[in-house]
PDB file of C-alpha atoms in Angstrom:
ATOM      1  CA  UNK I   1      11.115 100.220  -6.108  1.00  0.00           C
ATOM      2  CA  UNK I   2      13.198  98.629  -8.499  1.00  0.00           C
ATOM      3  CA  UNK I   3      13.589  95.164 -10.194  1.00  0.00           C
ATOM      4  CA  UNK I   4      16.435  94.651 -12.356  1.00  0.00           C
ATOM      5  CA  UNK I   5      15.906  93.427 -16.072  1.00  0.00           C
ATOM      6  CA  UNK I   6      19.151  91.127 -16.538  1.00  0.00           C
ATOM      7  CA  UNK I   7      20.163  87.952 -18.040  1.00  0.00           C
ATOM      8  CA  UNK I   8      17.585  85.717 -18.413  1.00  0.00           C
ATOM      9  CA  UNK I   9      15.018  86.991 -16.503  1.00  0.00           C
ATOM     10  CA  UNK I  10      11.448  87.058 -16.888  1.00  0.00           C
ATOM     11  CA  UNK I  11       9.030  88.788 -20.126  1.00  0.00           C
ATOM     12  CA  UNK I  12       8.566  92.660 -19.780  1.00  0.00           C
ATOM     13  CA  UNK I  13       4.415  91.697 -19.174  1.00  0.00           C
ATOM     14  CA  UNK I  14       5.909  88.998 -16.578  1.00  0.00           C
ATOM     15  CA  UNK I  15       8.171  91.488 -14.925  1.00  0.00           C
ATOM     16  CA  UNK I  16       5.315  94.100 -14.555  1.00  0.00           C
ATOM     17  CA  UNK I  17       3.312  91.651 -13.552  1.00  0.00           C
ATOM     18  CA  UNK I  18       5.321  89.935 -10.536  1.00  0.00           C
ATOM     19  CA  UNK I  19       6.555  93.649  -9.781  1.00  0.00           C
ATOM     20  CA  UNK I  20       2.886  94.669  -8.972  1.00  0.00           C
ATOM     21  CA  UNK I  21       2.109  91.705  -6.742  1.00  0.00           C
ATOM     22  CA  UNK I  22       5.372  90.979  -5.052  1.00  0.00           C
ATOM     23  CA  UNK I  23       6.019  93.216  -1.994  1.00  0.00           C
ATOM     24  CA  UNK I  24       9.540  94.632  -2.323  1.00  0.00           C
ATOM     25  CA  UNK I  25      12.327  92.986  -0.008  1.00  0.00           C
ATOM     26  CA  UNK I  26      14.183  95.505   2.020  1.00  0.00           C
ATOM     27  CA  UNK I  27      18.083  95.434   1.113  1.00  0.00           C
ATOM     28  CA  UNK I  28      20.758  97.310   3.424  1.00  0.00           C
ATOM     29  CA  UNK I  29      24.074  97.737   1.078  1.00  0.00           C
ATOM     30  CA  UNK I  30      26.528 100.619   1.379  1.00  0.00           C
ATOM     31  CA  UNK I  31      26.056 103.536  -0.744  1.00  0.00           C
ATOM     32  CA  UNK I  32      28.641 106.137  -1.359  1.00  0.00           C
ATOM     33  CA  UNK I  33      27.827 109.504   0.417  1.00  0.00           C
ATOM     34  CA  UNK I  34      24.732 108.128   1.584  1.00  0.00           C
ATOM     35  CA  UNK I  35      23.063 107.308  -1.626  1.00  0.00           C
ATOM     36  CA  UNK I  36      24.295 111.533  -3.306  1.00  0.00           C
ATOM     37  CA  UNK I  37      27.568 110.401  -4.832  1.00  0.00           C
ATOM     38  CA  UNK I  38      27.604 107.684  -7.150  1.00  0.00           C
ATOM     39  CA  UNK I  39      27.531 104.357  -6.673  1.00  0.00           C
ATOM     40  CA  UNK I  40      30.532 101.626  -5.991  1.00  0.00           C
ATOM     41  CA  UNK I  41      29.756  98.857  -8.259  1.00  0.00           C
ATOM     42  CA  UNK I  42      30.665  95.965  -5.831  1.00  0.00           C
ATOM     43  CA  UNK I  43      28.355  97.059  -3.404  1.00  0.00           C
ATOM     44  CA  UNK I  44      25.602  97.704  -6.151  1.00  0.00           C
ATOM     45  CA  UNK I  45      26.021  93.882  -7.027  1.00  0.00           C
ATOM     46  CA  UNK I  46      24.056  92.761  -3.868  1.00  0.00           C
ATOM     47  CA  UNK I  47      20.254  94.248  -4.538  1.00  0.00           C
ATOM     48  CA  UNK I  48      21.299  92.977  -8.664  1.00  0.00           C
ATOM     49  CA  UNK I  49      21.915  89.831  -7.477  1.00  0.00           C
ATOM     50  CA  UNK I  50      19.372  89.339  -4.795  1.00  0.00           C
ATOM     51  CA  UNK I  51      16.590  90.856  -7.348  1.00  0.00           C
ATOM     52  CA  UNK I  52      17.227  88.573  -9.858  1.00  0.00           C
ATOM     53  CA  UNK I  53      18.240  85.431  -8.075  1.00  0.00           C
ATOM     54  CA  UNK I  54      14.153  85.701  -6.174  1.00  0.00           C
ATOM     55  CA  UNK I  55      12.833  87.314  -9.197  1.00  0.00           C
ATOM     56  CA  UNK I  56      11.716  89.734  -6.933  1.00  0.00           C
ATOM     57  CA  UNK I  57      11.816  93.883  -6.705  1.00  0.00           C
ATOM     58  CA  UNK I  58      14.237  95.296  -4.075  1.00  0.00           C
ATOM     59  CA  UNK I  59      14.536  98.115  -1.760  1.00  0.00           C
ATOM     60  CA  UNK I  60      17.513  99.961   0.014  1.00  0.00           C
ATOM     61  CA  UNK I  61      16.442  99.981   3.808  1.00  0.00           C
ATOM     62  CA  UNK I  62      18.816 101.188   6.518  1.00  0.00           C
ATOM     63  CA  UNK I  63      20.211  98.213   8.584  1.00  0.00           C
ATOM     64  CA  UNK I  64      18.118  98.917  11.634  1.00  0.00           C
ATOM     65  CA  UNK I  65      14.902  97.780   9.485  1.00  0.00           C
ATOM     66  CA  UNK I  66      16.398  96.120   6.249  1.00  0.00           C
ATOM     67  CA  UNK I  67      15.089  92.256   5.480  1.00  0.00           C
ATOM     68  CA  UNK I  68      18.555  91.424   4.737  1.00  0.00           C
ATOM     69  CA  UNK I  69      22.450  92.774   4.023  1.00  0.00           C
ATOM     70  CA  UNK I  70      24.327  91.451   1.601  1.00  0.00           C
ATOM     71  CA  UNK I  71      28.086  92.130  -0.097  1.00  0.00           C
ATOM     72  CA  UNK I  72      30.965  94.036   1.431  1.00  0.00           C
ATOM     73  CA  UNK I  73      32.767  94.397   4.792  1.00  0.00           C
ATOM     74  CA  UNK I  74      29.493  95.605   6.449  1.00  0.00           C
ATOM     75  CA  UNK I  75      29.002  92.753   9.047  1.00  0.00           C
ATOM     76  CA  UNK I  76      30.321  94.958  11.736  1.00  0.00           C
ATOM     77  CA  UNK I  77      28.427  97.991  10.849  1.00  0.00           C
ATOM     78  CA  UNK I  78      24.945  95.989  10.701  1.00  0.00           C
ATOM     79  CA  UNK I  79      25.418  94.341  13.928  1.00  0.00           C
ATOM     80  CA  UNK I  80      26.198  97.750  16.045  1.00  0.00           C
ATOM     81  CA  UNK I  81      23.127  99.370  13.914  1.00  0.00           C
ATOM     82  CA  UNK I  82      20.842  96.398  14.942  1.00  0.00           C
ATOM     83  CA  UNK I  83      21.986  96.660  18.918  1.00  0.00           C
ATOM     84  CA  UNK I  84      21.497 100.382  18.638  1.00  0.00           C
ATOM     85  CA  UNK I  85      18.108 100.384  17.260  1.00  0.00           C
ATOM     86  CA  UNK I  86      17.158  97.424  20.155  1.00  0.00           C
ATOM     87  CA  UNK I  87      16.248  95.114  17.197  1.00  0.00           C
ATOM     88  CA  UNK I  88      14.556  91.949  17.899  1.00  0.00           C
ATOM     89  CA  UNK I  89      13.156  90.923  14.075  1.00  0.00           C
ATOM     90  CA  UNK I  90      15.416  88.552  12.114  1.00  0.00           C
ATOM     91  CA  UNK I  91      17.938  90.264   9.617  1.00  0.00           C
ATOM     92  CA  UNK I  92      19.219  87.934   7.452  1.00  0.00           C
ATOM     93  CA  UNK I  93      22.828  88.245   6.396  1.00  0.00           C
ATOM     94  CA  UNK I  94      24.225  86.683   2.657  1.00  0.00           C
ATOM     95  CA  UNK I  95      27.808  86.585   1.811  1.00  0.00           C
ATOM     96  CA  UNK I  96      29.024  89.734   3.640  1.00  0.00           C
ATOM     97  CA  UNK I  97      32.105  90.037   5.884  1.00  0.00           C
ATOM     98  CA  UNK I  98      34.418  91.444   8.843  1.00  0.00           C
ATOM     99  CA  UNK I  99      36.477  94.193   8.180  1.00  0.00           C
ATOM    100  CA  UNK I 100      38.880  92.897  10.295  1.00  0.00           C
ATOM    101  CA  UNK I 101      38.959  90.163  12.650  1.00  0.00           C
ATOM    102  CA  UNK I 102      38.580  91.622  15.951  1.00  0.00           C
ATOM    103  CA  UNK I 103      35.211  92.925  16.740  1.00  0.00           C
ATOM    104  CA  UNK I 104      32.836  92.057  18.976  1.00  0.00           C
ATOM    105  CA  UNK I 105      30.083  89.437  18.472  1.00  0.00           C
ATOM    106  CA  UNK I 106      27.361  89.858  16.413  1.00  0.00           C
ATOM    107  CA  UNK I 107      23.501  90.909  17.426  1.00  0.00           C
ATOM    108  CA  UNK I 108      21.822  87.983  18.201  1.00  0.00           C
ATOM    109  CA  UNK I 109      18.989  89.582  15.659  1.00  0.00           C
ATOM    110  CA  UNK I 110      21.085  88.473  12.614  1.00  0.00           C
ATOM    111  CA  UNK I 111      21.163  85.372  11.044  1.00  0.00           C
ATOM    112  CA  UNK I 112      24.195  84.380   8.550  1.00  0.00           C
ATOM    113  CA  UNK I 113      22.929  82.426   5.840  1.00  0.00           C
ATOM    114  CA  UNK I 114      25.932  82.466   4.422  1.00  0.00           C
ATOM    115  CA  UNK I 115      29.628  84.641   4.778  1.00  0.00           C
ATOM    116  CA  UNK I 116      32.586  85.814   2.789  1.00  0.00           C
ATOM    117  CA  UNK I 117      34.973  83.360   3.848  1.00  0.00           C
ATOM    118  CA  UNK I 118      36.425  80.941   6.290  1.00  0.00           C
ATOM    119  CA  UNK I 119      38.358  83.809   8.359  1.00  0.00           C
ATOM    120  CA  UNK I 120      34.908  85.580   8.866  1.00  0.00           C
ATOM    121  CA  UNK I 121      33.200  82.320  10.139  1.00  0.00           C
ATOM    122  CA  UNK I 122      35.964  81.725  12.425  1.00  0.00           C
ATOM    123  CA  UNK I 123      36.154  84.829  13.692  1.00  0.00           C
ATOM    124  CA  UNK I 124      32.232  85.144  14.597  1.00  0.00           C
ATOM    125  CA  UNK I 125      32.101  81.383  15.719  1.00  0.00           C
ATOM    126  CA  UNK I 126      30.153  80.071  13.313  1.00  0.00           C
ATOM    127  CA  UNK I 127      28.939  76.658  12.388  1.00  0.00           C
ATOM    128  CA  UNK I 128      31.452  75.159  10.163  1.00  0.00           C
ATOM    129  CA  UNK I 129      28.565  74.026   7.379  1.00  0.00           C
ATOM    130  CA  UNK I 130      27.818  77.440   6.939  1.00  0.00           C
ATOM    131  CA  UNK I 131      28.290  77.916   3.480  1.00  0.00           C
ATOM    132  CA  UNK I 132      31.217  80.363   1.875  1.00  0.00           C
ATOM    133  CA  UNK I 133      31.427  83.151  -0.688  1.00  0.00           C
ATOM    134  CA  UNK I 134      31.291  86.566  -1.791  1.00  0.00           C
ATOM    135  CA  UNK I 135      28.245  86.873  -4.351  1.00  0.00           C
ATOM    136  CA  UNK I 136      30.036  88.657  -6.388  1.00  0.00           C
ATOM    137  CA  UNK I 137      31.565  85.490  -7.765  1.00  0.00           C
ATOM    138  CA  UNK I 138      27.583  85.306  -9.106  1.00  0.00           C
ATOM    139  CA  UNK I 139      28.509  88.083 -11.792  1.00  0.00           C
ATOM    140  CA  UNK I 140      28.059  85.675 -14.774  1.00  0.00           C
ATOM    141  CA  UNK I 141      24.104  84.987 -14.066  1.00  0.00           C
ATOM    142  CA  UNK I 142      23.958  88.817 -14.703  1.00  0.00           C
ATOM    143  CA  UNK I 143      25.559  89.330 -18.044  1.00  0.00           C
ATOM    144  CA  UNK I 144      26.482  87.339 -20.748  1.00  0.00           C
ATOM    145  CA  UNK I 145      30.399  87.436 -21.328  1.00  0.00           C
ATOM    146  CA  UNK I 146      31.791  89.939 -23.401  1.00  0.00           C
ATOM    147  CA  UNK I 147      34.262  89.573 -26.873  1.00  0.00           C
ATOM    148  CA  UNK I 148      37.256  90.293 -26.114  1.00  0.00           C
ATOM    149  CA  UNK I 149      38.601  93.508 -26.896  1.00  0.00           C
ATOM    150  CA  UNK I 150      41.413  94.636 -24.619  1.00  0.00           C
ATOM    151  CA  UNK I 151      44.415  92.645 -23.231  1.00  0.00           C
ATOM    152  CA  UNK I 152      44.232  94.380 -20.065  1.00  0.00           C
ATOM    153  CA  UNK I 153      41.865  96.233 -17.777  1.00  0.00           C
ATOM    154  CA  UNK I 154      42.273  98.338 -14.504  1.00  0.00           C
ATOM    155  CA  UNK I 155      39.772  98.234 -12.226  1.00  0.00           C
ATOM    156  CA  UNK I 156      41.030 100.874  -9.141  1.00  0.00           C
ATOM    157  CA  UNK I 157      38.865 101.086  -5.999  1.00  0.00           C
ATOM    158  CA  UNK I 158      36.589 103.507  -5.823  1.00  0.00           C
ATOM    159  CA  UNK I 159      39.212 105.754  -3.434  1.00  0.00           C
ATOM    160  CA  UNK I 160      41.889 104.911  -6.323  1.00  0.00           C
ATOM    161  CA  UNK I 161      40.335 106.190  -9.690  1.00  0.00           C
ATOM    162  CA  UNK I 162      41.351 109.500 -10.024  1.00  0.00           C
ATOM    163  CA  UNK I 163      44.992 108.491  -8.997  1.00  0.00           C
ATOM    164  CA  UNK I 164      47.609 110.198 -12.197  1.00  0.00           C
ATOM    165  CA  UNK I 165      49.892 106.727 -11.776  1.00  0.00           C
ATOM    166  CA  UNK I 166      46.803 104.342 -12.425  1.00  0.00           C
ATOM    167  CA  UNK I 167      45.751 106.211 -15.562  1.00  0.00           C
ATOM    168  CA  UNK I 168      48.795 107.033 -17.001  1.00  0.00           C
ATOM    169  CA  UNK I 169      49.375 103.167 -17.259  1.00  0.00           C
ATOM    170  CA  UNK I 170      45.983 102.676 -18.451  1.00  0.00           C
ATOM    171  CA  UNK I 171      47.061 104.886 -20.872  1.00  0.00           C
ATOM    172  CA  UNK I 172      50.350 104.436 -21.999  1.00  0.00           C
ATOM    173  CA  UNK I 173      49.731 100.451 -22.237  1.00  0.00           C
ATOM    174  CA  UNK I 174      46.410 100.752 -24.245  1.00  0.00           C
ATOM    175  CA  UNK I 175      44.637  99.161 -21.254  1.00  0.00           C
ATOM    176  CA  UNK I 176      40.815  99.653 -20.367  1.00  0.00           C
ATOM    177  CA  UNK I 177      40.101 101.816 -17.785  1.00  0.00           C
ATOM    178  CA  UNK I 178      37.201 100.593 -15.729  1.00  0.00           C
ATOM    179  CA  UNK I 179      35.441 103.270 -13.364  1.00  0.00           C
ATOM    180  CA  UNK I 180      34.070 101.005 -10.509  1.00  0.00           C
ATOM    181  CA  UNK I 181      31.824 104.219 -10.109  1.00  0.00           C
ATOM    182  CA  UNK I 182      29.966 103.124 -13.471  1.00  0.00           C
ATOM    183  CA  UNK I 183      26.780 101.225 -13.371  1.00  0.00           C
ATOM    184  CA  UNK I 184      27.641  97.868 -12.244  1.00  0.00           C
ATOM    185  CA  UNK I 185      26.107  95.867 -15.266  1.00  0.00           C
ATOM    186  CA  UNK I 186      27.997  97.682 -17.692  1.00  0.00           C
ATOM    187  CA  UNK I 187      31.537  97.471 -14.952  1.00  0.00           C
ATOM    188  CA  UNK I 188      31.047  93.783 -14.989  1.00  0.00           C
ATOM    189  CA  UNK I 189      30.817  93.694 -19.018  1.00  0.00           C
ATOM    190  CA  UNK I 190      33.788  95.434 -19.261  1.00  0.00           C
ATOM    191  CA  UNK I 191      35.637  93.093 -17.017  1.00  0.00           C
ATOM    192  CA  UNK I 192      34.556  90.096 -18.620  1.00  0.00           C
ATOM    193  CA  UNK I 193      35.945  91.728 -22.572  1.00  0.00           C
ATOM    194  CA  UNK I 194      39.556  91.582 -21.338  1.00  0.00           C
ATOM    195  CA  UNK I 195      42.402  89.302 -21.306  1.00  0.00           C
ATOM    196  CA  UNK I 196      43.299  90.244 -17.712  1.00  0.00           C
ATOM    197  CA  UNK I 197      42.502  92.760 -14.911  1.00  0.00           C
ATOM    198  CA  UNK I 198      44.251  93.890 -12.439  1.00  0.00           C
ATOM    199  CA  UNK I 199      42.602  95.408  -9.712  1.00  0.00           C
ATOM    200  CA  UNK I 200      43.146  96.908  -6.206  1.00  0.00           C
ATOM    201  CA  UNK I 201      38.723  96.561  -5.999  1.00  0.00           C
ATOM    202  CA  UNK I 202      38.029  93.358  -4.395  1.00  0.00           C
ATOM    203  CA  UNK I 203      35.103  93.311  -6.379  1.00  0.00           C
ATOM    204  CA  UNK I 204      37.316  93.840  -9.406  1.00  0.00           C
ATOM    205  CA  UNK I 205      39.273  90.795  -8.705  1.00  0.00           C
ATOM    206  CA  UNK I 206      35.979  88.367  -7.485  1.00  0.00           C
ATOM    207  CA  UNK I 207      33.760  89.632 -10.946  1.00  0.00           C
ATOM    208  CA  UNK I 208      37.395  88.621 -12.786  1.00  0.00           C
ATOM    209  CA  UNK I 209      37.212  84.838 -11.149  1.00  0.00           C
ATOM    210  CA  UNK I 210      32.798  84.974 -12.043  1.00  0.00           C
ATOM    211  CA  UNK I 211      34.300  85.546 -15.649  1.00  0.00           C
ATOM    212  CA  UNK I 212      37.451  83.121 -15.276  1.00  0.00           C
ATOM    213  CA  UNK I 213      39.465  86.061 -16.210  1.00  0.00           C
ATOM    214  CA  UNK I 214      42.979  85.819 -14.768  1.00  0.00           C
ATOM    215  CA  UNK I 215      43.567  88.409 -12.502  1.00  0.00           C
ATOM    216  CA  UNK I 216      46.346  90.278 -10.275  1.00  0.00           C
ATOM    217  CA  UNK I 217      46.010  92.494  -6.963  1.00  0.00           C
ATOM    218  CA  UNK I 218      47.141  96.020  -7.517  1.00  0.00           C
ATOM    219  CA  UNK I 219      47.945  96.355  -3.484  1.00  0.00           C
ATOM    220  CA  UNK I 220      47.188  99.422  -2.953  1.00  0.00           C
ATOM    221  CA  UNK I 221      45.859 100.334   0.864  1.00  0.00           C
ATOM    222  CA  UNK I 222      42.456 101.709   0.749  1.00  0.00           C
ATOM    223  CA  UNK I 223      41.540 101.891   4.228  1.00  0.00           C
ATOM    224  CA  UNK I 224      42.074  99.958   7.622  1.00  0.00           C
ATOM    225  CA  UNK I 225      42.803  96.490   7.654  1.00  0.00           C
ATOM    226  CA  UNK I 226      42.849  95.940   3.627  1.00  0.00           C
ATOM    227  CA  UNK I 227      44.399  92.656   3.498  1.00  0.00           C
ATOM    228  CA  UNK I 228      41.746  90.609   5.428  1.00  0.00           C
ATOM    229  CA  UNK I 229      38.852  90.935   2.937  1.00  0.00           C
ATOM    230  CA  UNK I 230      41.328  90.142   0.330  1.00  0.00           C
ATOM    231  CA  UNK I 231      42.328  86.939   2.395  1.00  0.00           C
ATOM    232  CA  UNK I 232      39.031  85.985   3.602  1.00  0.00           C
ATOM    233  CA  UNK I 233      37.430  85.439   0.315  1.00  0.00           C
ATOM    234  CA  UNK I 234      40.389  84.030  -0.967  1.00  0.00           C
ATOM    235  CA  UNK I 235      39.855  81.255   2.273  1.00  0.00           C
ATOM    236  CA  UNK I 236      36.090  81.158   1.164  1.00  0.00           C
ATOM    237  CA  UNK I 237      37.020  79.160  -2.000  1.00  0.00           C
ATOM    238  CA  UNK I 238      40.274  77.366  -1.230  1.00  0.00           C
ATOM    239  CA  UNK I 239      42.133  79.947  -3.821  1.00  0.00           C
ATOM    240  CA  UNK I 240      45.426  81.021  -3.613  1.00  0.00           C
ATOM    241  CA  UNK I 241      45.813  84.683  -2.251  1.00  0.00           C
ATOM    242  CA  UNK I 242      46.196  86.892  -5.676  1.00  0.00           C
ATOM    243  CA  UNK I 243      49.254  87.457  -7.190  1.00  0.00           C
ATOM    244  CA  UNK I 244      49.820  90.977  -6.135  1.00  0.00           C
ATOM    245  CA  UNK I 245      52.286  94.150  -7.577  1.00  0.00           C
ATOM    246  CA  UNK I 246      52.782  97.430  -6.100  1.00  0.00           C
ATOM    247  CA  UNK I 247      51.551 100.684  -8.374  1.00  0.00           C
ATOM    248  CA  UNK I 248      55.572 101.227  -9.674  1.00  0.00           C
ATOM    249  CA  UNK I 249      55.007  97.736 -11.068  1.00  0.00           C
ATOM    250  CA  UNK I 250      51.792  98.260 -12.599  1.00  0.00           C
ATOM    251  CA  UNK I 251      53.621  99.477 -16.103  1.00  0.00           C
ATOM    252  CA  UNK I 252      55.662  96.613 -16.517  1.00  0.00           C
ATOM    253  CA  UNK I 253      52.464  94.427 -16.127  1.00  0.00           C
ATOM    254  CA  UNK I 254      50.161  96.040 -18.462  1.00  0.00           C
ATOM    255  CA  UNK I 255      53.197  95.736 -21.529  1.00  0.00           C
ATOM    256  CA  UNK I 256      52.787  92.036 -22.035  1.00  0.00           C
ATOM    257  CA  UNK I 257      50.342  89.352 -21.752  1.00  0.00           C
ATOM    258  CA  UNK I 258      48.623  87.454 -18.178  1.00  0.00           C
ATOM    259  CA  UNK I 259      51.324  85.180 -16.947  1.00  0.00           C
ATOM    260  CA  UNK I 260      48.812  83.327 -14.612  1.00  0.00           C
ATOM    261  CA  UNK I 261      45.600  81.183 -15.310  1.00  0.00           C
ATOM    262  CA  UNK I 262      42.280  82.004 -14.000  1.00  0.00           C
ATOM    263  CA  UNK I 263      40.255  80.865 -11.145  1.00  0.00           C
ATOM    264  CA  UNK I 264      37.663  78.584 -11.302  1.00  0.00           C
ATOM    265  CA  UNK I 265      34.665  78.801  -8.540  1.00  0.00           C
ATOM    266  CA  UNK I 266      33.369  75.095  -8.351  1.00  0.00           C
ATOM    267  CA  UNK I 267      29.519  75.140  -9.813  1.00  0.00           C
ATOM    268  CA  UNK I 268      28.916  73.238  -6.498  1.00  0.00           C
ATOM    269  CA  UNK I 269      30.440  76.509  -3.898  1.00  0.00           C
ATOM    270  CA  UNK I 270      27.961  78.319  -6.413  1.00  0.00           C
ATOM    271  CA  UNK I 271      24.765  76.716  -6.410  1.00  0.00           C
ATOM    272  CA  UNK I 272      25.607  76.663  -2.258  1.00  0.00           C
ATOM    273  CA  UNK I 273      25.790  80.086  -2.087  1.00  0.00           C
ATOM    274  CA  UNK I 274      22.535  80.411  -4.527  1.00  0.00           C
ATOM    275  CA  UNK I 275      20.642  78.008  -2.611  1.00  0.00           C
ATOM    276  CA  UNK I 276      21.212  79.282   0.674  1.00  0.00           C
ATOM    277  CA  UNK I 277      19.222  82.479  -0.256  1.00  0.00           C
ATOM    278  CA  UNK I 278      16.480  80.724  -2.002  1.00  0.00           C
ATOM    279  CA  UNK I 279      15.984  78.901   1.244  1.00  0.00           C
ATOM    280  CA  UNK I 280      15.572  81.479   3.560  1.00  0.00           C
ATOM    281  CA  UNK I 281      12.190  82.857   1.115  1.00  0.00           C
TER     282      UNK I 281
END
C-alpha cells in the first residue's frame, strides 16, 4: 500500500494516521514488463496524482477489478479487459485516452469522468461537457519548481533512451539528460530546472506545459499510431500541436536558446480536471 508524501500534503502523524483508516483505492496504470522492469514516469504520474489529490493511499489493481484507470493510451486496453472479465461494477476512468481513433466502443462498465482530449471524446461519443485533459498537466501540485540549471533537457520515451543519436546531443550540447525510467518525482524536477525540453515522451512535453517550460516534439515513432495522443491532448486544451524536429535536427536545437514561449493550461481546465475526481469520492 502506498501513499505518496509530496508537496503539501499532510503531517507524517496525519499521513500515518489517514493511511491506517482509509481503505486503499485500487489504481490500474501500465507498468513496464508487468511491474519487473522499471517504471515509465508518465504512467507513474496517475497513482501520484490520484494519491495526493484524495489524500488517500493507492493500489495497482489489474483493470478487470481496479476502482479506477487513469493516464496513458490505455482506454482501449481497459475496456476489452472489463468485457473479458464480464464486469458489471463501475470503473471509473480520469484523463486517459485512445490509442488511435478506431476502436470499438467502450464497456458499458466504465464511466469517463474525464478524457485526454477532444479527439478521444469524439471518437467514443461522449457528452460534449465532459471535461478535458491529461493529468499530467497536474505535475506542479507535486513538486515545487526547480532553479534553473540547464538550458536544455531531453526527455526520450522510454523505447528511445538508450538511442547513441539522443545522447550524443545531450552530450555534445551540455544538455540534461532525463531518463523517463527515473522515479517520476525526481523526472518532473528535472524538467521543471531547464530552459527548454524537448521530448519525443508525451509526458515529457505535458510535465513541460505543468511547469510553463517551452517545449518541442522530438518526432520520433514509438509505436502504432504516435501522432494521435500527441494531437489529442493538444485538442484537450485548445494548444497548438508542438513544434516538432526530426532526431538529425536535434543538434542544431540544443546549440542555442528556446525560440518559442511556453504553454499556459488555464487554472480553470485545471481545477475541471481536479474537480471531476474529487466528485466521483
Amino acid at each position: 500500500m502506498t501513499l505518496y508524501k509530496i508537496k503539501n500534503l499532510m503531517s507524517a502523524d496525519e499521513m500515518n494516521t489517514r493511511s491506517a483508516t482509509s481503505k486503499a483505492l485500487q489504481v490500474y496504470w501500465f507498468r513496464r514488463g508487468g511491474g519487473r522492469a522499471a517504471g515509465n514516469f508518465g504512467d507513474e504520474l496517475g497513482p501520484l496524482l490520484v494519491s495526493h489529490i484524495l489524500q488517500r493511499p493507492v493500489e495497482w489493481a489489474e483493470p478487470d477489478r481496479c476502482d479506477l484507470a487513469s493516464i496513458g493510451s490505455i482506454l482501449s486496453q481497459v475496456s476489452k479487459a472489463a468485457k473479458r472479465a464480464k464486469r458489471s461494477s463501475k470503473l471509473l476512468i480520469w484523463g486517459s485516452g485512445l490509442m488511435e481513433e478506431d476502436i470499438e466502443r467502450l464497456h458499458t462498465c466504465l464511466n469517463p469522468l474525464a478524457v485526454r482530449g477532444v479527439k478521444t471524446r469524439t471518437a467514443l461519443g461522449l457528452k460534449d461537457d465532459l471535461p478535458l485533459g491529461d493529468p499530467g498537466v497536474l505535475s506542479d501540485l507535486l513538486v515545487e519548481p526547480q532553479k534553473k540549471t540547464h538550458i536544455w533537457g531531453i526527455v526520450p520515451h522510454f523505447s528511445h533512451r538508450n538511442s547513441p543519436k539522443i545522447r550524443e546531443a545531450a552530450q555534445d550540447n551540455n544538455c540534461m539528460f532525463i531518463d523517463p525510467t527515473a522515479p517520476a518525482l525526481d523526472v518532473l524536477k528535472a524538467i521543471s530546472s531547464c530552459r527548454g525540453i524537448v521530448s519525443s515522451s508525451l509526458h515529457g512535453l505535458i510535465v513541460a506545459d505543468s511547469f510553463q517550460v517551452p517545449c518541442y516534439w522530438l518526432d520520433i515513432k514509438s509505436h502504432k499510431s504516435h501522432d494521435y495522443k500527441f494531437a489529442d491532448y493538444c485538442s484537450g486544451f485548445g494548444r497548438n500541436i508542438f513544434p516538432r524536429l526530426g532526431i538529425d535536427e536535434l543538434t542544431a536545437l540544443t546549440s542555442k536558446d528556446p525560440a518559442v514561449l511556453p504553454f499556459t493550461v488555464s487554472e480553470t481546465d485545471k481545477v475541471a480536471l481536479t474537480d471531476a475526481l474529487k466528485a466521483a469520492f
